[in-house]
XYZ file of C-alpha atoms in Angstrom:
589
model
C 20.010 -53.077 176.700
C 21.989 -50.212 174.635
C 23.667 -53.133 172.785
C 20.086 -54.017 171.386
C 19.286 -50.620 170.827
C 22.261 -50.388 168.770
C 21.708 -53.135 166.401
C 17.945 -52.355 166.078
C 18.838 -48.691 165.614
C 17.152 -48.656 161.930
C 13.521 -49.509 162.847
C 13.647 -47.725 165.759
C 14.604 -44.644 163.908
C 11.660 -45.383 161.303
C 8.913 -45.785 164.027
C 10.128 -42.635 165.466
C 9.514 -40.856 161.961
C 6.034 -42.209 161.971
C 5.443 -40.698 165.588
C 6.822 -37.391 164.768
C 4.676 -37.038 161.509
C 1.472 -38.368 163.673
C 1.846 -35.637 166.055
C 1.841 -32.959 163.532
C 4.896 -31.633 162.896
C 5.805 -30.503 159.641
C 7.223 -32.973 157.233
C 10.193 -31.299 156.076
C 11.583 -30.341 159.972
C 10.264 -33.974 161.127
C 12.581 -35.593 158.674
C 15.644 -33.260 159.420
C 15.310 -33.725 162.994
C 15.079 -37.144 163.093
C 17.943 -37.725 160.709
C 19.959 -34.970 163.041
C 19.072 -36.427 166.226
C 19.617 -40.209 165.532
C 23.020 -39.219 163.959
C 24.275 -38.200 167.184
C 22.940 -41.214 168.888
C 24.006 -43.743 166.127
C 27.952 -42.053 166.421
C 27.659 -42.938 170.453
C 26.249 -46.173 169.713
C 28.465 -47.320 166.725
C 31.039 -49.331 168.997
C 28.428 -51.271 170.488
C 26.701 -52.287 167.167
C 28.948 -54.850 166.207
C 29.427 -52.806 162.682
C 25.971 -52.394 161.793
C 26.145 -48.416 162.221
C 28.820 -46.532 160.013
C 28.447 -43.465 161.280
C 31.030 -40.990 162.525
C 31.235 -36.969 162.710
C 33.167 -36.449 159.411
C 30.249 -37.962 157.589
C 28.359 -34.430 158.107
C 30.467 -32.737 155.967
C 28.286 -34.640 152.947
C 25.357 -32.905 153.717
C 26.044 -29.666 151.637
C 27.183 -31.743 148.475
C 23.252 -33.746 149.168
C 21.901 -30.366 149.716
C 23.543 -29.077 146.057
C 22.446 -32.330 144.599
C 18.556 -31.546 145.510
C 18.758 -27.899 144.259
C 20.804 -28.530 140.731
C 18.779 -31.136 139.727
C 17.449 -30.019 136.662
C 14.486 -32.846 136.945
C 12.972 -31.120 139.394
C 12.583 -27.650 137.351
C 9.442 -29.187 135.749
C 7.556 -28.863 138.870
C 7.130 -25.246 139.043
C 6.935 -25.061 135.136
C 3.512 -27.509 134.909
C 2.513 -25.897 138.201
C 2.505 -22.227 136.826
C 0.835 -23.790 133.824
C -1.703 -25.597 135.648
C -2.616 -22.379 137.778
C -2.686 -19.743 134.919
C -5.024 -22.206 132.646
C -7.273 -22.159 135.814
C -7.451 -18.282 135.605
C -7.842 -18.363 132.122
C -11.454 -19.698 132.339
C -10.624 -22.826 130.547
C -12.125 -25.227 132.541
C -15.417 -23.281 132.670
C -15.654 -23.323 128.962
C -14.794 -27.079 128.869
C -17.412 -27.969 131.205
C -20.191 -25.909 129.885
C -19.548 -27.014 126.439
C -18.974 -31.114 126.997
C -21.959 -30.860 129.637
C -23.909 -29.596 126.865
C -22.635 -32.196 124.488
C -23.261 -35.111 126.958
C -26.722 -33.246 127.996
C -29.579 -35.297 126.485
C -28.301 -38.610 128.114
C -28.993 -39.722 131.504
C -25.641 -39.263 133.854
C -24.500 -36.396 130.645
C -23.049 -34.008 133.275
C -21.010 -36.697 135.148
C -19.744 -37.779 132.268
C -18.418 -34.369 131.462
C -17.184 -33.643 134.702
C -14.827 -37.091 134.236
C -14.079 -36.070 130.657
C -13.144 -32.567 131.717
C -11.309 -34.048 134.520
C -9.313 -35.672 132.365
C -8.323 -32.913 130.117
C -7.417 -30.995 133.070
C -5.295 -33.284 134.266
C -3.230 -33.732 131.021
C -3.113 -29.836 130.705
C -2.460 -28.679 134.442
C -1.169 -31.933 136.596
C -2.411 -29.842 139.610
C -5.128 -31.718 141.450
C -6.229 -28.885 143.653
C -7.006 -26.437 140.557
C -8.907 -29.223 138.888
C -11.122 -30.102 142.062
C -11.705 -26.490 143.093
C -12.542 -25.474 139.543
C -15.024 -28.168 138.864
C -16.533 -28.102 142.251
C -17.438 -24.135 141.775
C -18.819 -24.741 138.224
C -20.123 -28.343 138.209
C -21.429 -29.008 141.656
C -24.240 -26.133 141.536
C -25.351 -27.050 138.253
C -25.619 -30.889 138.956
C -27.408 -30.068 142.314
C -30.238 -27.417 140.141
C -30.695 -30.650 138.183
C -31.103 -33.193 140.758
C -27.997 -35.144 140.839
C -27.564 -37.190 143.859
C -25.553 -35.035 146.299
C -23.088 -38.014 146.919
C -22.719 -38.984 143.491
C -22.087 -35.305 142.284
C -19.485 -35.058 145.570
C -17.609 -38.409 144.424
C -17.313 -37.486 140.712
C -15.822 -34.185 140.826
C -13.175 -35.037 143.544
C -12.442 -38.266 141.827
C -11.787 -36.813 138.610
C -9.802 -33.804 139.786
C -7.274 -36.593 141.280
C -7.064 -37.479 137.735
C -4.106 -35.231 137.596
C -2.215 -37.404 140.042
C -1.572 -40.244 137.378
C -2.300 -39.019 133.877
C 0.856 -36.812 132.359
C 2.045 -34.261 133.093
C 1.620 -35.308 136.904
C 3.862 -33.530 139.254
C 4.245 -36.777 141.505
C 5.040 -38.790 138.208
C 7.927 -36.087 138.105
C 8.611 -36.803 141.803
C 8.545 -40.649 141.469
C 11.071 -40.846 138.326
C 13.569 -38.682 140.422
C 13.530 -41.054 143.416
C 13.497 -44.092 141.497
C 16.587 -42.547 139.545
C 14.281 -43.406 135.855
C 13.340 -41.453 133.336
C 10.562 -38.825 133.461
C 9.418 -39.631 129.743
C 9.356 -43.102 130.266
C 7.160 -42.540 133.448
C 4.776 -40.363 131.721
C 4.579 -43.107 128.690
C 4.086 -45.960 131.039
C 1.354 -43.767 132.937
C -0.663 -43.084 129.828
C -2.367 -46.197 129.486
C -3.778 -46.842 133.247
C -4.529 -43.061 133.535
C -6.967 -43.749 130.442
C -8.090 -47.077 131.804
C -8.969 -45.277 135.213
C -10.831 -42.647 133.302
C -13.028 -45.637 131.478
C -13.564 -47.017 134.651
C -15.140 -44.026 136.239
C -17.344 -43.811 133.485
C -18.128 -47.497 133.675
C -18.987 -47.079 137.063
C -21.464 -44.229 136.004
C -23.083 -45.824 133.411
C -24.076 -48.842 135.878
C -25.607 -46.196 138.475
C -27.524 -45.008 135.507
C -29.142 -48.116 135.449
C -29.004 -49.291 139.358
C -30.460 -45.963 140.371
C -32.104 -44.139 137.424
C -33.309 -40.924 139.103
C -29.757 -40.349 140.883
C -28.476 -38.888 137.612
C -31.236 -37.315 135.179
C -30.489 -35.952 131.809
C -30.520 -32.226 130.952
C -33.974 -30.454 130.574
C -34.821 -29.203 126.914
C -34.555 -25.857 128.324
C -31.238 -26.209 129.857
C -29.367 -26.719 126.619
C -28.603 -23.271 125.486
C -26.449 -24.843 122.374
C -29.170 -26.578 121.069
C -28.674 -29.821 119.083
C -25.887 -30.532 116.260
C -24.609 -33.577 117.057
C -25.320 -34.759 113.318
C -22.909 -31.334 112.180
C -20.015 -32.088 114.653
C -19.928 -35.308 113.225
C -19.807 -34.380 109.668
C -17.011 -31.825 110.928
C -15.236 -34.903 112.358
C -15.189 -36.910 109.442
C -14.141 -34.092 107.349
C -11.198 -33.459 109.320
C -10.113 -36.991 109.160
C -10.382 -36.835 105.632
C -7.984 -34.033 105.103
C -5.686 -35.703 107.650
C -5.379 -39.045 106.297
C -4.447 -37.171 102.707
C -1.920 -34.851 104.416
C -0.805 -37.914 105.789
C -0.457 -40.121 102.449
C 0.946 -36.743 100.766
C 3.643 -36.288 103.252
C 4.552 -39.954 103.943
C 7.424 -40.061 100.968
C 9.189 -37.198 102.751
C 8.438 -37.259 106.422
C 8.137 -40.916 106.984
C 6.909 -41.942 110.420
C 6.134 -38.306 111.445
C 3.457 -38.307 108.295
C 0.613 -39.326 110.713
C 1.205 -36.649 113.686
C 1.827 -33.782 110.732
C -1.297 -35.298 108.813
C -3.386 -35.203 112.231
C -2.468 -31.498 112.770
C -3.201 -30.354 109.099
C -6.260 -31.940 109.766
C -7.314 -30.426 113.217
C -5.823 -26.748 112.182
C -8.281 -27.069 109.099
C -11.466 -27.740 111.252
C -10.726 -25.242 113.519
C -10.155 -22.330 111.135
C -13.016 -23.302 109.564
C -15.210 -23.450 112.742
C -13.759 -19.552 113.483
C -14.391 -18.489 110.199
C -17.983 -19.868 110.252
C -18.757 -18.184 113.724
C -16.791 -14.902 112.622
C -18.498 -14.395 109.354
C -21.819 -15.642 110.604
C -22.090 -18.396 107.665
C -23.818 -21.065 110.344
C -22.811 -23.844 108.200
C -21.935 -25.594 111.069
C -24.526 -25.731 114.623
C -23.433 -23.682 117.507
C -22.606 -26.921 119.097
C -20.292 -27.867 116.834
C -18.793 -24.299 116.563
C -18.557 -24.389 120.165
C -16.863 -27.933 120.990
C -14.144 -27.496 118.259
C -13.190 -24.037 119.061
C -13.508 -24.802 122.994
C -11.486 -28.135 122.671
C -8.846 -28.089 120.213
C -6.621 -25.309 121.988
C -6.192 -27.219 125.204
C -5.512 -30.484 122.896
C -2.911 -28.294 121.253
C -1.213 -27.824 124.428
C -1.583 -31.380 125.371
C 0.357 -32.186 122.250
C 2.871 -29.180 122.455
C 3.841 -30.680 126.027
C 3.483 -34.384 125.712
C 3.799 -34.887 122.164
C 6.914 -33.351 122.538
C 8.186 -35.226 125.365
C 7.155 -38.623 123.667
C 8.521 -37.972 120.314
C 12.083 -37.070 121.947
C 11.843 -33.536 120.773
C 11.968 -31.799 124.172
C 12.932 -32.962 127.894
C 9.832 -33.040 130.411
C 11.789 -29.673 131.613
C 11.645 -28.444 128.415
C 7.960 -29.388 127.914
C 6.771 -27.760 130.774
C 8.304 -24.546 130.101
C 6.861 -24.572 126.303
C 3.400 -25.260 128.381
C 3.953 -22.707 130.363
C 4.185 -20.117 127.618
C 1.269 -21.661 125.782
C -0.814 -21.257 128.949
C -0.022 -17.774 128.866
C -0.722 -17.309 125.247
C -4.225 -19.037 125.793
C -5.099 -16.634 128.569
C -4.047 -13.521 126.503
C -6.000 -14.847 123.753
C -9.116 -14.912 125.797
C -8.727 -11.648 127.162
C -8.325 -13.269 131.215
C -4.189 -12.378 131.432
C -3.755 -9.755 133.770
C -0.904 -8.651 136.260
C -3.322 -10.308 139.048
C -3.191 -13.442 137.372
C 0.339 -13.912 137.131
C 0.886 -12.546 140.294
C -1.293 -15.479 141.774
C 0.451 -17.942 140.092
C 3.539 -17.041 140.585
C 3.134 -16.996 144.424
C 1.302 -20.366 144.217
C 4.272 -21.782 142.119
C 6.745 -20.611 144.622
C 5.030 -22.139 147.425
C 4.567 -25.394 146.217
C 8.319 -25.450 144.646
C 9.626 -24.257 148.421
C 7.810 -26.963 149.865
C 8.907 -29.545 147.868
C 12.478 -28.670 147.915
C 12.077 -28.390 151.827
C 10.491 -32.008 152.049
C 13.478 -33.103 150.046
C 16.378 -31.531 151.524
C 14.715 -32.861 154.911
C 14.654 -36.299 153.592
C 18.261 -36.179 152.394
C 19.499 -35.369 156.015
C 17.183 -38.431 156.902
C 18.632 -40.846 154.389
C 21.968 -40.039 155.109
C 21.349 -41.361 159.007
C 19.194 -44.124 158.073
C 21.771 -45.349 155.410
C 24.619 -45.311 158.128
C 22.939 -47.377 160.345
C 21.960 -49.687 157.112
C 18.238 -49.176 157.231
C 17.809 -49.608 153.791
C 19.440 -53.252 154.278
C 17.074 -53.700 156.879
C 14.085 -52.724 154.635
C 15.587 -54.832 151.907
C 15.663 -57.748 153.890
C 12.024 -57.140 155.548
C 10.137 -56.957 151.842
C 12.367 -59.563 150.071
C 11.801 -62.295 152.824
C 8.038 -61.661 152.224
C 6.152 -65.032 151.496
C 4.954 -65.087 147.767
C 8.306 -63.602 146.015
C 7.502 -61.007 143.699
C 3.461 -60.800 144.141
C 3.647 -61.110 147.980
C 6.181 -57.824 147.887
C 3.806 -55.933 145.781
C 0.996 -56.895 147.944
C 2.372 -55.873 151.252
C 4.027 -52.579 149.727
C 0.627 -51.268 148.418
C -1.036 -52.342 151.731
C 1.369 -49.954 153.273
C 1.224 -47.174 150.929
C -2.756 -47.320 151.032
C -2.695 -47.530 154.760
C 0.248 -44.518 154.845
C -2.016 -42.559 152.705
C -4.509 -42.010 155.339
C -1.941 -39.835 157.155
C 0.565 -38.378 154.425
C 0.187 -36.865 151.360
C 1.459 -37.995 147.971
C 4.707 -36.005 148.258
C 5.862 -37.084 151.522
C 5.030 -40.882 150.380
C 7.402 -39.946 147.408
C 10.410 -38.707 149.284
C 9.934 -40.800 152.571
C 8.714 -44.301 151.626
C 9.715 -44.995 148.019
C 13.562 -44.416 148.427
C 13.371 -47.203 151.000
C 11.293 -49.264 148.497
C 14.031 -49.490 145.517
C 16.358 -51.607 147.047
C 14.090 -54.293 147.618
C 12.485 -54.053 143.839
C 15.668 -53.979 142.627
C 16.424 -56.932 144.265
C 13.228 -59.043 142.913
C 14.187 -58.146 139.337
C 10.806 -55.384 139.262
C 10.711 -52.770 136.512
C 11.081 -49.864 138.197
C 8.954 -47.786 135.824
C 6.220 -50.585 136.287
C 6.628 -49.887 140.220
C 6.592 -46.361 139.842
C 3.143 -45.934 138.019
C 1.944 -49.064 140.130
C 2.632 -46.551 143.511
C 1.419 -43.635 141.660
C -1.911 -45.272 141.212
C -1.891 -45.915 144.986
C -0.871 -42.742 146.091
C -3.747 -41.168 144.119
C -5.840 -42.866 146.883
C -4.339 -40.418 148.995
C -6.611 -37.784 147.804
C -9.636 -39.513 148.463
C -9.034 -41.051 151.893
C -11.888 -40.140 154.264
C -11.229 -38.118 156.317
C -7.979 -36.518 155.284
C -7.994 -36.776 151.654
C -6.750 -33.313 150.337
C -9.332 -33.676 147.165
C -12.273 -34.190 149.939
C -11.009 -30.759 151.684
C -10.900 -28.676 148.146
C -14.362 -30.158 147.341
C -15.341 -28.766 150.825
C -13.879 -25.526 150.881
C -16.203 -24.458 147.800
C -19.232 -26.403 148.449
C -22.133 -24.896 149.988
C -22.248 -25.088 153.741
C -25.595 -23.229 154.275
C -28.948 -23.216 152.167
C -28.745 -20.959 148.942
C -30.915 -19.522 146.461
C -30.152 -20.972 143.127
C -29.632 -17.979 140.456
C -31.336 -19.894 137.540
C -34.450 -21.554 139.190
C -35.481 -18.992 141.807
C -35.705 -21.973 144.461
C -33.566 -22.810 147.602
C -31.020 -25.683 146.998
C -29.937 -27.702 150.370
C -25.982 -27.413 150.993
C -23.772 -30.651 150.569
C -22.723 -31.875 153.925
C -19.353 -33.562 154.640
C -20.732 -36.496 155.187
C -22.089 -36.907 151.400
C -19.052 -35.519 150.101
C -17.036 -38.621 152.431
C -19.555 -41.353 151.345
C -19.120 -40.266 147.564
C -15.618 -40.869 147.722
C -15.661 -44.449 148.809
C -16.643 -46.042 145.358
C -14.134 -44.102 143.495
C -11.549 -45.237 146.240
C -12.865 -48.795 145.690
C -12.324 -48.393 141.582
C -8.831 -46.701 142.337
C -8.238 -49.983 144.430
C -9.181 -52.172 141.722
C -6.907 -50.193 139.205
C -4.063 -51.259 141.095
C -4.980 -54.965 141.067
C -5.452 -54.492 137.417
C -1.949 -53.014 136.941
C -0.360 -55.917 138.558
C -2.061 -58.156 136.473
C -1.700 -56.708 133.298
C 2.059 -55.077 133.473
C 2.008 -54.729 129.797
C -0.318 -51.467 130.263
C 2.644 -49.956 131.593
C 5.819 -52.191 129.950
C 4.680 -50.893 126.485
C 6.827 -47.832 127.160
C 9.961 -49.742 126.107
C 8.682 -49.944 122.583
C 9.061 -52.796 120.184
C 13.044 -53.126 120.652
C 14.391 -56.763 120.180
C 15.500 -57.968 123.993
C 19.029 -59.647 123.953
C 19.618 -62.165 126.488
C 23.288 -61.283 127.646
C 23.474 -65.301 128.170
C 23.447 -65.896 124.760
C 26.123 -63.258 123.459
C 29.405 -65.207 122.384
C 32.281 -63.061 121.575
C 35.114 -64.464 119.446
C 38.544 -62.562 119.337
C 40.145 -63.685 115.814
C 43.644 -64.906 115.988
C 46.449 -63.680 114.351
C 47.175 -66.282 111.767
C 46.622 -66.625 108.127
C 43.828 -69.324 108.122
C 40.052 -68.863 108.380
C 39.112 -66.416 110.572
C 42.524 -64.803 111.233
C 43.632 -61.496 110.857
C 47.102 -62.354 109.102
C 49.695 -59.742 109.334
C 49.370 -55.860 108.492
C 48.857 -55.072 104.833
C 49.103 -58.568 103.421
C 52.860 -58.873 105.070
C 54.579 -62.070 104.430
C 57.785 -63.142 106.202
C 59.899 -65.542 104.313
C 59.306 -69.104 105.573
C 55.770 -68.201 106.347
C 54.111 -66.455 109.588
C 55.856 -67.562 112.924
C 52.643 -66.428 114.826
C 50.211 -69.025 113.414
C 53.030 -71.906 113.418
C 52.805 -72.202 109.569
C 56.363 -71.628 108.667
C 58.074 -73.706 106.300
C 61.634 -73.773 105.325
C 62.323 -71.591 101.894
C 64.545 -72.558 99.039
C 67.593 -71.062 100.198
C 68.067 -70.158 103.817
C 71.956 -70.007 103.641
C 73.417 -67.027 105.185
C 76.476 -65.147 103.721
C 78.777 -67.570 105.591
C 76.806 -70.657 104.241
C 75.331 -71.140 107.327
C 71.786 -72.718 107.725
C 69.085 -70.229 109.226
C 65.948 -71.653 110.802
C 62.554 -71.127 108.981
C 61.281 -68.442 111.248
C 64.169 -66.435 111.235
C 62.789 -62.958 111.503
C 66.112 -61.128 110.614
C 65.756 -62.033 106.715
C 64.135 -59.192 104.646
C 60.369 -59.564 104.118
C 59.038 -60.696 101.011
C 56.591 -58.202 99.319
C 55.365 -60.625 96.667
């Protein structure tokens, strides 16, 4: 019996960890306690394992080095920077301005508020990277407006929760930073690979809303005329965009000879800056050459877009690392809040508190994971997982299907940080063995982990929305009518279609890997098998190196066998000397 336990200690350890977590113990302490407990068991059972357990008491001396490796990891510094940036932006009222403005822009069409929520969710994802901030902000601002104008409660709840989870996959996502660290890959490459899938997922959400406007026409009505406070003026906005594009093109042509490939980015910057200044002057001087709608859209949209470029643009261009980009984003968020007049010590204090709490949460989970992995690798757990997954029928496709089903199931009980720290390191050896690109694999897992926020009944996005949605009937402040609350069941049923869309996105990413693989660029791929290395010889013939400085020995070069008998080879004593005698003085002719 003890021999059986010793040989199968790895699966027993893994199942024990799952039981610890299901019992409700904190993840960090479950990992550390499980690792230490099985370390003691493993040391005692090592003589009975037949060599499958490689644990001994001196191995505990490696733990301080592993802890120091976690705390000195520069990549993880990006997490507090992006968290701080997101919370400051949420407190600055940017989400409120965006939702109001984009809602007015899309308001005249059926489902316009839902489109606005998805669009703003994508923008907030690209600026904050924090799911909680996005869902809470949109739940507080958009949900009462959507209910006021007759939106179906399930559709409204699902749209808000799903749009908030876009912060999970659209850079600068926190989970992508953690996945890159666990996979041993560049955060910049992970961001580049996840960008297109994130935009495609946003498009799928909008497609679903479009279909619903035809299937259930009364579920998402257009805004009534009296609610469109900014009036009309789409044509004015369209003309302003044409002018900005023309100026951007002219600047690109002018800068191309001196700035090369960067001219397009600089040209776009000039065009955007010009139209932004025009809108500010138009409003400040009350010229009103633009419509109110055009002014508001330009003034509200450009600052967050500029912040996105400051963060992601500098990372993608190679100007800044993700950590440096996060630092610049945090400074940019402070500046935006100050410009809006909403930067105060209370805002900074709450942002620092939330950032410290999340950073400590991540750090403690990672330290616990280091204790667990020390023991798990010592009992050859990684070998057990690799053999188990590589042996799945279907090769690479079977492995991907099995892994995604596993992650989808575990996402009912674990959040994305826990999945990233516990499950992902166990999958890397098997993915490497099958030759799977780890950036593609990481983005695929990131999309799958996104469902952990939407799973009824444990999805965190659903909890966030439930915390801010009305639980009792209330009097609407605009219409004066009594509005019924949103039930928990309506929130859960509203999330189900969007979980299905996320699963479809996982399948599309598997079927079309080039959505992610574009991060490699257009560099030519060299097959190592075609490389032929030829080392030239020392001879004076074709391809030979010859002798240094064109040096010629009497009788030729003895290294290539081309020595010939010179005309006079007699020594001073009349004796015959061989043709390749190196003692003879060299000739420099």
